[in-house]
Short mmCIF file of C-alpha atoms in Angstrom, two decimals:
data_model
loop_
_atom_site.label_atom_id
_atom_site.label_comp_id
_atom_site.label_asym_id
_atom_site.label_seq_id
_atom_site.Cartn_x
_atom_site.Cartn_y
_atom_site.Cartn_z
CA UNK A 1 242.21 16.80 -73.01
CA UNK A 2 241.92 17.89 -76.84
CA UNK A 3 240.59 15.68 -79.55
CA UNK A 4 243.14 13.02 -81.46
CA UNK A 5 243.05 13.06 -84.96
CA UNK A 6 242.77 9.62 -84.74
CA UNK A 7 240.08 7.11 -82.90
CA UNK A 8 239.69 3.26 -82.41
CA UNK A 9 236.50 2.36 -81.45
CA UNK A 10 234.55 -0.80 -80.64
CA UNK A 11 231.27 -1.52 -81.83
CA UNK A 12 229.77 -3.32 -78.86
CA UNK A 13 230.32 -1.17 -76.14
CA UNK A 14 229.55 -4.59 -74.01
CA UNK A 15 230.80 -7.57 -75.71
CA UNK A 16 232.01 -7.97 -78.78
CA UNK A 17 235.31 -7.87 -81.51
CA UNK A 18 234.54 -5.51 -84.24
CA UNK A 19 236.40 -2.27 -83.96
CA UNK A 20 236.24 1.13 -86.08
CA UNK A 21 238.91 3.48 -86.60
CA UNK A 22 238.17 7.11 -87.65
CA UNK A 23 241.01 9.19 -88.84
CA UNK A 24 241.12 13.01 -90.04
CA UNK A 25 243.42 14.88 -92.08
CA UNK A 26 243.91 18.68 -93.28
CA UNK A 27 245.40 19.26 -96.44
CA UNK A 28 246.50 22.97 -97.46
CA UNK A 29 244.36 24.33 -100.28
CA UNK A 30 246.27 26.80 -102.97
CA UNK A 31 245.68 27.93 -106.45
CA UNK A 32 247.86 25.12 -107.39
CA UNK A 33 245.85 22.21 -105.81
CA UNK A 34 246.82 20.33 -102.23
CA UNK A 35 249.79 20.51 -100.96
CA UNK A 36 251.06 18.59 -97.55
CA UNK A 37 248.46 17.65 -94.80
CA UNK A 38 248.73 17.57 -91.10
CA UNK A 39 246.68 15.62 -88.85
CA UNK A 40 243.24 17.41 -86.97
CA UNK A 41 241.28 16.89 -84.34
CA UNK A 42 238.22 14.95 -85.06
CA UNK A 43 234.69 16.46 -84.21
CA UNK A 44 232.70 14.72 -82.27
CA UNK A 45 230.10 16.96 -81.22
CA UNK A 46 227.42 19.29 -82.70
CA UNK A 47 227.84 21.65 -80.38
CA UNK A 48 230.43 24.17 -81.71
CA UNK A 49 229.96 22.99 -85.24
CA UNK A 50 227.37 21.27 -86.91
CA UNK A 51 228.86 17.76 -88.44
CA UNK A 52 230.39 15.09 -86.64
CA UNK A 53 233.17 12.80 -88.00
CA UNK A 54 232.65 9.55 -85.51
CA UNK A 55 229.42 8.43 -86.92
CA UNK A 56 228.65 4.52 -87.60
CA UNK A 57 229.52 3.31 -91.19
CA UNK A 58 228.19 5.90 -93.85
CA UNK A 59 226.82 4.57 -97.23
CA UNK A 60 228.55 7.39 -98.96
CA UNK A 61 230.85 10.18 -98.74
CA UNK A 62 229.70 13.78 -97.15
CA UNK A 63 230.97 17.00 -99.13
CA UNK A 64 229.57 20.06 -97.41
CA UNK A 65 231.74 23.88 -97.94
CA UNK A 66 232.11 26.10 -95.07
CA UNK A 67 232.71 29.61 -95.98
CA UNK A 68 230.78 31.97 -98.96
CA UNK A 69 229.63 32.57 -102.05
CA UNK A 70 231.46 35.77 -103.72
CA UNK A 71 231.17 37.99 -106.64
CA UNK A 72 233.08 37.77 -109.29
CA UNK A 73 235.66 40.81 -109.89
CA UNK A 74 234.01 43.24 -112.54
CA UNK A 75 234.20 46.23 -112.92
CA UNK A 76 230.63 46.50 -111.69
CA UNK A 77 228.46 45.56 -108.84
CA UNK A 78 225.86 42.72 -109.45
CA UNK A 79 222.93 41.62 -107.96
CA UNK A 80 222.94 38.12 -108.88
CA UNK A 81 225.96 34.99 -109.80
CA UNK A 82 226.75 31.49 -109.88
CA UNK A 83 228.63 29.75 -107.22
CA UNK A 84 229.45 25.60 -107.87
CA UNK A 85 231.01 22.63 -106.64
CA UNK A 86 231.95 19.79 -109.00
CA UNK A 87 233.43 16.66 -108.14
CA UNK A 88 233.91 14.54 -110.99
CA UNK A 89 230.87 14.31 -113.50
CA UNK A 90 228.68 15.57 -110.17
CA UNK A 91 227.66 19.41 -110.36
CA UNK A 92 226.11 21.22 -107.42
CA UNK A 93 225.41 24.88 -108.10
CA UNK A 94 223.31 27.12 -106.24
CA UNK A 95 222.04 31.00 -108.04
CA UNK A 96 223.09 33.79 -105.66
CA UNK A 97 221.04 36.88 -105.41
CA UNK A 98 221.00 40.08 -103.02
CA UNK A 99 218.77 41.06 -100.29
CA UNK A 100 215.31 41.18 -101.51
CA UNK A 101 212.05 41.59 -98.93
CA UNK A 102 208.93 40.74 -99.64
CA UNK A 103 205.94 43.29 -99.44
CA UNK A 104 201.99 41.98 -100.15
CA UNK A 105 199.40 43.66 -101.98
CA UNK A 106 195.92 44.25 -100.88
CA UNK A 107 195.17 41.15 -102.28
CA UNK A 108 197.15 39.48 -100.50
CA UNK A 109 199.52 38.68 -103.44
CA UNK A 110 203.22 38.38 -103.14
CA UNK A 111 205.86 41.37 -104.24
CA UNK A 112 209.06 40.50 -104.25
CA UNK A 113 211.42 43.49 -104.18
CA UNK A 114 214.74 43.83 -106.75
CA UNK A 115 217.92 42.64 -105.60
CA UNK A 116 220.70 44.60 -104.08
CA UNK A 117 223.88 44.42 -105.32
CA UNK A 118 225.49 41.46 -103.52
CA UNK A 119 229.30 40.43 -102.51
CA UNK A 120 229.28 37.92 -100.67
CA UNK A 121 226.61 35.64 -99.22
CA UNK A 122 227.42 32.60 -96.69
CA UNK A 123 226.64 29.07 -97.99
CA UNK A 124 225.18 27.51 -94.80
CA UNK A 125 221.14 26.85 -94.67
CA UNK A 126 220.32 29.77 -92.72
CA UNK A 127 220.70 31.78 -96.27
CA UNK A 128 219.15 29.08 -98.11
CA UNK A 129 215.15 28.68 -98.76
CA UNK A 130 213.08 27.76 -95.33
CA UNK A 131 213.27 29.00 -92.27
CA UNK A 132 209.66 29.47 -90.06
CA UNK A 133 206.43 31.12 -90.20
CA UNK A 134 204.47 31.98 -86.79
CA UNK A 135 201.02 31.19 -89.12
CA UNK A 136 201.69 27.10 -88.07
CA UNK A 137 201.06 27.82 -84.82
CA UNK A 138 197.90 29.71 -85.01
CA UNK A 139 195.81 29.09 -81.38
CA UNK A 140 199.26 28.46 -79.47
CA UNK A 141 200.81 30.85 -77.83
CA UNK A 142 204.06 32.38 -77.86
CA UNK A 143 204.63 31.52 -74.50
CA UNK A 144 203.84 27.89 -75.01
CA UNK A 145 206.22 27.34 -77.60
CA UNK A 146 208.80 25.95 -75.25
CA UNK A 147 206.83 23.26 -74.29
CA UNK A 148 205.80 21.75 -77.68
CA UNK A 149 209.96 20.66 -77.46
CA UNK A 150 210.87 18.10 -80.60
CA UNK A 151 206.51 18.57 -81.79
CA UNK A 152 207.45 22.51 -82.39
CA UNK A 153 210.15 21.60 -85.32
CA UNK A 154 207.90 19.08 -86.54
CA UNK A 155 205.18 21.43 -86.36
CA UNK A 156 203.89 23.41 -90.01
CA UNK A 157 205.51 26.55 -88.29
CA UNK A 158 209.03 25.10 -89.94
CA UNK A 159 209.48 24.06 -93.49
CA UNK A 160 210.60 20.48 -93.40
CA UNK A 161 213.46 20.62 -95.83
CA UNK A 162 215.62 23.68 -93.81
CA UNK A 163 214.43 24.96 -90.63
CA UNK A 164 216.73 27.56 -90.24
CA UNK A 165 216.21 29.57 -94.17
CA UNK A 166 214.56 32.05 -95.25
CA UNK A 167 211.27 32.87 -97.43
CA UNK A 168 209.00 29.73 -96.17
CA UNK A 169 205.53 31.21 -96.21
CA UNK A 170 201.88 30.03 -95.77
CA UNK A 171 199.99 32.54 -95.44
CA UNK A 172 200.46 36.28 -96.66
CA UNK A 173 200.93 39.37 -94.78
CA UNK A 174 204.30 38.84 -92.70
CA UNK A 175 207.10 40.96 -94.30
CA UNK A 176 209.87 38.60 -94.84
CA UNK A 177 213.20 38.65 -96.20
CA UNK A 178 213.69 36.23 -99.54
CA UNK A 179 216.61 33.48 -99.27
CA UNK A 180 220.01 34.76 -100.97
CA UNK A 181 220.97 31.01 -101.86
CA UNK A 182 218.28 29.89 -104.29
CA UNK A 183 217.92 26.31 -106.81
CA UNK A 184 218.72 27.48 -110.60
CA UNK A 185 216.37 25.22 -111.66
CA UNK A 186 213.31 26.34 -109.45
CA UNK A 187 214.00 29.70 -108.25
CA UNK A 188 210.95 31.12 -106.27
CA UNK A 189 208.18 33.42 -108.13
CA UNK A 190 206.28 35.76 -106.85
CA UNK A 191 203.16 32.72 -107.46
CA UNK A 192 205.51 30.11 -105.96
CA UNK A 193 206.24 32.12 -102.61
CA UNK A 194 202.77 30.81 -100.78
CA UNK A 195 203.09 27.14 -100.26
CA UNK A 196 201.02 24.83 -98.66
CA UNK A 197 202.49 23.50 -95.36
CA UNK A 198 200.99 19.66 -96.35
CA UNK A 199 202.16 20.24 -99.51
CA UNK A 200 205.81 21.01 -98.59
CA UNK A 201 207.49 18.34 -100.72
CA UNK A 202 206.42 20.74 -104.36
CA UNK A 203 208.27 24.00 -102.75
CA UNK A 204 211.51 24.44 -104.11
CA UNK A 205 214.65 22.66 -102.52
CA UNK A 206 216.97 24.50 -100.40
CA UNK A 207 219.71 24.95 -101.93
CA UNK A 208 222.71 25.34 -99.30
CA UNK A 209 226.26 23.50 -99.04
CA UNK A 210 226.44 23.11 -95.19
CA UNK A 211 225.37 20.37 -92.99
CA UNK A 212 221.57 19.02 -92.53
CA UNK A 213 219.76 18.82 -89.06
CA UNK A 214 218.57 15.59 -87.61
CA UNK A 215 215.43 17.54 -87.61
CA UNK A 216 215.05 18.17 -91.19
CA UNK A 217 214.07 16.02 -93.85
CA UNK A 218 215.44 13.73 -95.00
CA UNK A 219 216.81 12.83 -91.98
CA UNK A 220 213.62 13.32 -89.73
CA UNK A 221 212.40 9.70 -92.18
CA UNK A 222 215.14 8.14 -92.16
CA UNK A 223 215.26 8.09 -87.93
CA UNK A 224 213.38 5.94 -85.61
CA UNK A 225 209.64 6.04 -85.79
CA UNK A 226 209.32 8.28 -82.79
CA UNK A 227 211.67 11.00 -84.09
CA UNK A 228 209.60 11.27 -87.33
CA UNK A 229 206.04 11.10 -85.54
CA UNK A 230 204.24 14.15 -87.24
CA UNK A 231 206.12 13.55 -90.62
CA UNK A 232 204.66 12.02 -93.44
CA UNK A 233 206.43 10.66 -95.98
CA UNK A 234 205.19 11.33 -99.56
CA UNK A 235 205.15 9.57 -102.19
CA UNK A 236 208.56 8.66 -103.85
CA UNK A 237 207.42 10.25 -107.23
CA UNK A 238 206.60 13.54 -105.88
CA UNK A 239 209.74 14.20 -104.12
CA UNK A 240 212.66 15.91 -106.08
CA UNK A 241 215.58 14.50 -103.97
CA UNK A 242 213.87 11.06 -105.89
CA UNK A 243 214.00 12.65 -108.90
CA UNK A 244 217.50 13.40 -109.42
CA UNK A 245 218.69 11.01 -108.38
CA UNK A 246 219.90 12.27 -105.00
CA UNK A 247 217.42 9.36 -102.83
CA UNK A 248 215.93 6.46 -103.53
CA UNK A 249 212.76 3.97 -102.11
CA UNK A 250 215.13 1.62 -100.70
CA UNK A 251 216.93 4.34 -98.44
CA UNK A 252 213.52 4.32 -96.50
CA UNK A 253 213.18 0.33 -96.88
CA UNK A 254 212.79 -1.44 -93.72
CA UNK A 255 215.60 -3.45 -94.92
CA UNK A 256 217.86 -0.27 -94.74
CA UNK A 257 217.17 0.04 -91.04
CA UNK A 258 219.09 -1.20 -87.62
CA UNK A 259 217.02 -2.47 -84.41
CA UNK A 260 216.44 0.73 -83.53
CA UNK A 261 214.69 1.60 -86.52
CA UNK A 262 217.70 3.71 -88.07
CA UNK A 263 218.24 3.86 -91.45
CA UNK A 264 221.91 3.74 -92.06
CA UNK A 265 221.37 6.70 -94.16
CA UNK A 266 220.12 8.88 -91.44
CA UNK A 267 223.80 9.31 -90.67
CA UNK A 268 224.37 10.78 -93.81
CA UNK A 269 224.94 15.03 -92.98
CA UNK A 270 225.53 16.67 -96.89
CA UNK A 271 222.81 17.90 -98.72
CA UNK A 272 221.31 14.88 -100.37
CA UNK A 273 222.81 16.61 -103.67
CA UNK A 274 226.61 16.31 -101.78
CA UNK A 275 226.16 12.80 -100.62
CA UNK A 276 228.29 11.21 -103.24
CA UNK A 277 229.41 7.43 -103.88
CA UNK A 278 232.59 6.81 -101.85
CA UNK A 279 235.30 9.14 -103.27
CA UNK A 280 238.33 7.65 -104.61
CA UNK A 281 242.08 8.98 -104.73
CA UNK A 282 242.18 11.54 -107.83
CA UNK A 283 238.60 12.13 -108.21
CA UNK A 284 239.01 16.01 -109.43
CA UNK A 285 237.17 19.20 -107.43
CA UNK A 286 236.79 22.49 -108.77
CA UNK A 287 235.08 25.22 -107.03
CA UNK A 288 233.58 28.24 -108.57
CA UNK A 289 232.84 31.74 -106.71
CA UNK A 290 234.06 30.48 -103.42
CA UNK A 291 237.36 32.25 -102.90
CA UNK A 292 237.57 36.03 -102.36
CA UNK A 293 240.62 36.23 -104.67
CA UNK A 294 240.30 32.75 -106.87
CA UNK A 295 237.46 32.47 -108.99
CA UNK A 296 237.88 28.84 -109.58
CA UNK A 297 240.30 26.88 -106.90
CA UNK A 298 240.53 22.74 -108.50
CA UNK A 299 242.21 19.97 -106.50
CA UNK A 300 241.74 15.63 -106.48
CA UNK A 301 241.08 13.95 -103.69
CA UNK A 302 244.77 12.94 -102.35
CA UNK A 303 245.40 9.25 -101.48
CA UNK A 304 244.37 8.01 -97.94
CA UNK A 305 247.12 7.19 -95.24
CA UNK A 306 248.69 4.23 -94.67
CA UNK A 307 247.21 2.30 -91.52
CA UNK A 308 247.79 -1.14 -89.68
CA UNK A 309 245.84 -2.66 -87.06
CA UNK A 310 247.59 -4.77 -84.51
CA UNK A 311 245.66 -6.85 -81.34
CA UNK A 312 248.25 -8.54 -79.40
CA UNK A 313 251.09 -7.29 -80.92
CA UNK A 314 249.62 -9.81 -84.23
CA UNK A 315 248.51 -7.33 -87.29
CA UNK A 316 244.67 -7.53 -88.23
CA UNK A 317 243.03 -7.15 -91.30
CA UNK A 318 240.47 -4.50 -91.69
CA UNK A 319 238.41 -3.06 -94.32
CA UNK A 320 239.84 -0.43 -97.22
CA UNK A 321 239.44 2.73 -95.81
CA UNK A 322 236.99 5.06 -97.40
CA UNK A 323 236.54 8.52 -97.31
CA UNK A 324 233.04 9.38 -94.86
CA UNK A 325 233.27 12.85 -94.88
CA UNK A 326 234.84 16.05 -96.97
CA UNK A 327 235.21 19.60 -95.13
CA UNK A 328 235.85 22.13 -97.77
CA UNK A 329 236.99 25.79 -96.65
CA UNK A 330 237.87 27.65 -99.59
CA UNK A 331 238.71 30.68 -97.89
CA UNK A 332 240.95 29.50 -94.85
CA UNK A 333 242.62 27.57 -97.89
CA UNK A 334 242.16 23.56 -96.03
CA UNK A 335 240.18 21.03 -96.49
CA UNK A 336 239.33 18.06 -94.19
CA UNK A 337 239.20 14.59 -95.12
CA UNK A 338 237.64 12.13 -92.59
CA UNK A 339 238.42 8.24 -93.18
CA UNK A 340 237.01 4.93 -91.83
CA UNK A 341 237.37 1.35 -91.73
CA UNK A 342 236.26 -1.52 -89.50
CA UNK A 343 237.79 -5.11 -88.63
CA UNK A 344 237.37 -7.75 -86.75
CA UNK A 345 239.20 -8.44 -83.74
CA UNK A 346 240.40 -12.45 -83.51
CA UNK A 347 239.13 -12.50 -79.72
CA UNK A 348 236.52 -10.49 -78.01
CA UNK A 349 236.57 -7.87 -75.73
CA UNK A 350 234.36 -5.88 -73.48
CA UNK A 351 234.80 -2.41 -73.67
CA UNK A 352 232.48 -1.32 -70.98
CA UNK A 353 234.61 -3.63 -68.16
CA UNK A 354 238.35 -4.36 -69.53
CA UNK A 355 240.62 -0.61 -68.62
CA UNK A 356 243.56 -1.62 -70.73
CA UNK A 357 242.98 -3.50 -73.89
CA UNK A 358 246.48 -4.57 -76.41
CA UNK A 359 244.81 -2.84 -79.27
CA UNK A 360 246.71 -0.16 -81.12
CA UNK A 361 246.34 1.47 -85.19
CA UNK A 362 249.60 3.04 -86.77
CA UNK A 363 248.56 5.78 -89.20
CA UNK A 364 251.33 6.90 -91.22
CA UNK A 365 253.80 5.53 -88.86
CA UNK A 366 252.40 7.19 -85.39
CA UNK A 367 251.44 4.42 -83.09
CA UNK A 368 247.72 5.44 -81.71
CA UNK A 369 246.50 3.35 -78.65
CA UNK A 370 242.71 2.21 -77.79
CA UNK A 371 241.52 4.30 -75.22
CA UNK A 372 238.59 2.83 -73.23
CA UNK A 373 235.48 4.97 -72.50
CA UNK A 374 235.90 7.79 -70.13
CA UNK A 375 233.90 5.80 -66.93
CA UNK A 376 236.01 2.73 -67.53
CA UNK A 377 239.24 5.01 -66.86
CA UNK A 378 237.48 6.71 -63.85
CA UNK A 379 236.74 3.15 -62.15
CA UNK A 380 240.66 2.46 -62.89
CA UNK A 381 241.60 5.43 -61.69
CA UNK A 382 239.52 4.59 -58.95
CA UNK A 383 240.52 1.56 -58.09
CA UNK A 384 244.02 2.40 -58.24
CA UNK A 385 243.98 5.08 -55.73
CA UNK A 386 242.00 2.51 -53.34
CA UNK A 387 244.96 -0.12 -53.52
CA UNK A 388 247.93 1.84 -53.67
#
């Protein structure tokens, strides 16, 4: 059964009459801007592809760029450029540099080689600055690793920020290869390379445009208690997500949490630096040094599509739909938009018992039904076969 494009969902899996609807759209991406969209299958799990689109209600809109950073055309090779994203006022640039590895002196001091010349460099975290180093773990062994589980990630052995990068160091004497995405403003040093591992929050930011783990900060914070155990939160003033801007005190606030303890940021998946106030229609995008041909690709934000709610064949008000979440791939020429809204039903409904409920969405004129949850249709199914 493949994924719709587009998904009613209730709330209250029990009882209850407040519904979400999730819809996603792919628009063509040319030289000359969008051009017509089709609908696409929403994602729903992490497996295949990190990202999800049915999430509860996100505070702001996720822009993350699948894809890479490449050269511009010169005549010449280079070992270093600029790639960027801007979406209105908001820039988010990241310096791009060759392989470099790192060799140590016998002092123990960091060398970090010249850069190759460079072409092309993905833009996911794995290139970014992070990663692990087997010097948290001292006294465990290898073969124990496995059964640390969720305590291993959280462990010193992974740089809290991006635990899949590169360069994270805290102690000297491992050859290592140096990130190829790096922060213009705070690009690492041959001083800056040795960090402490309590003192994670002054190494530089990673500076990536793809998705971020629930296991990485600032998600690991912003989760329940128990899913941050082993993670301290420092000080507001000492982070630089606080300092530009990108976070804020009150995203931690208890007041910002659910019953489980959840902030309702946690849901968030950009780069704090991509998790931008709700998008409207004709915000303008331009993109630098992310097309192989296209050295700068600019768009706007099209207009969402047009959607009713009916429950019992009577139309239902709902919320404006806003744009949670913004796929960019420059060089398969699409981009994804993912849309949400909620309402409130006029009577209630329980999900978890009812198999058929009169609850329908048209999205640009294609009727999409409620579906109930899988185990709800396999007791119908069920209990069909048993009667008939």
């Amino acid at each position: 059964m493949s994924t719709p494009s587009a998904l009613i969902r209730a709330v209250d899996s029990v009882l209850g009459n407040r519904i979400q609807l999730f819809i996603r759209r792919r628009w063509t991406l040319s030289p000359e801007g969008l051009r017509h969209s089709t609908p696409c299958s929403l994602q729903t799990s992490t497996v295949e592809k990190c990202g999800v689109d049915i999430s509860p209600r996100r505070l702001r809109t996720d822009v993350t760029v699948t894809g890479c950073a490449h050269a511009p055309q010169t005549r010449g090779s280079t070992t270093r450029f600029r790639c960027a994203l801007e979406a209105g006022p908001v820039v988010y640039d990241a310096l791009v540099v060759g392989r470099r590895q790192v060799r140590w002196s016998a002092r123990g001091n960091a060398i970090i080689d010249t850069p190759s010349p460079v072409e092309s460099v993905s833009l996911d975290a794995h290139f970014a600055y992070g990663g692990f180093d087997p010097h948290g773990l001292a006294g465990v062994s290898a073969d124990h690793w496995d059964e640390l589980g969720w305590n291993l990630v959280l462990s010193p052995a992974f740089y809290p920020r991006n635990v899949r990068g590169l360069g994270y160091t805290i102690a000297s004497g491992r050859d290592i290869e140096m990130p190829q995405l790096e922060d213009p403003e705070n690009p690492l040093t041959n001083e800056s390379l040795l960090v402490d591992p309590h003192a994670w929050r002054r190494a530089p930011m990673p500076r990536h445009f793809g998705p971020v783990l629930p296991c990485e900060f600032p998600r690991t914070l912003l989760a329940c208690q128990e899913a941050a155990r082993g993670v301290t939160r420092p000080p507001d003033d000492e982070l630089a997500e606080v300092q530009r801007g990108w976070l804020g005190g009150e995203d931690f606030a208890r007041e910002a949490m659910d019953v489980f303890g959840v902030s309702s940021r946690y849901f968030q998946e950009a780069p704090p630096g991509l998790q931008l106030p709700f998008l409207a229609p004709g915000t303008p995008f331009e993109l630098e040094n992310m097309h192989r041909e296209h050295a700068r690709l600019r768009f706007e934000v099209p207009p969402p599509p047009h959607v009713e709610l009916h429950f019992r064949q009577s139309a239902v008000e709902h919320s404006s739909l806003v744009l949670h979440r913004m796929v960019i791939s420059p060089d398969e020429g699409e981009v994804d938009f993912t849309y949400f809204c909620e309402a409130d039903l006029p009577h209630h409904i329980a999900p978890g018992i009812q198999p058929d409920i009169p609850l329908h969405a048209v999205v640009e004129g294609e009727r999409v039904p409620y579906l109930p949850p899988p185990e709800v249709v396999k007791a119908r199914d069920r209990l069909r076969s048993i009667t008939s």
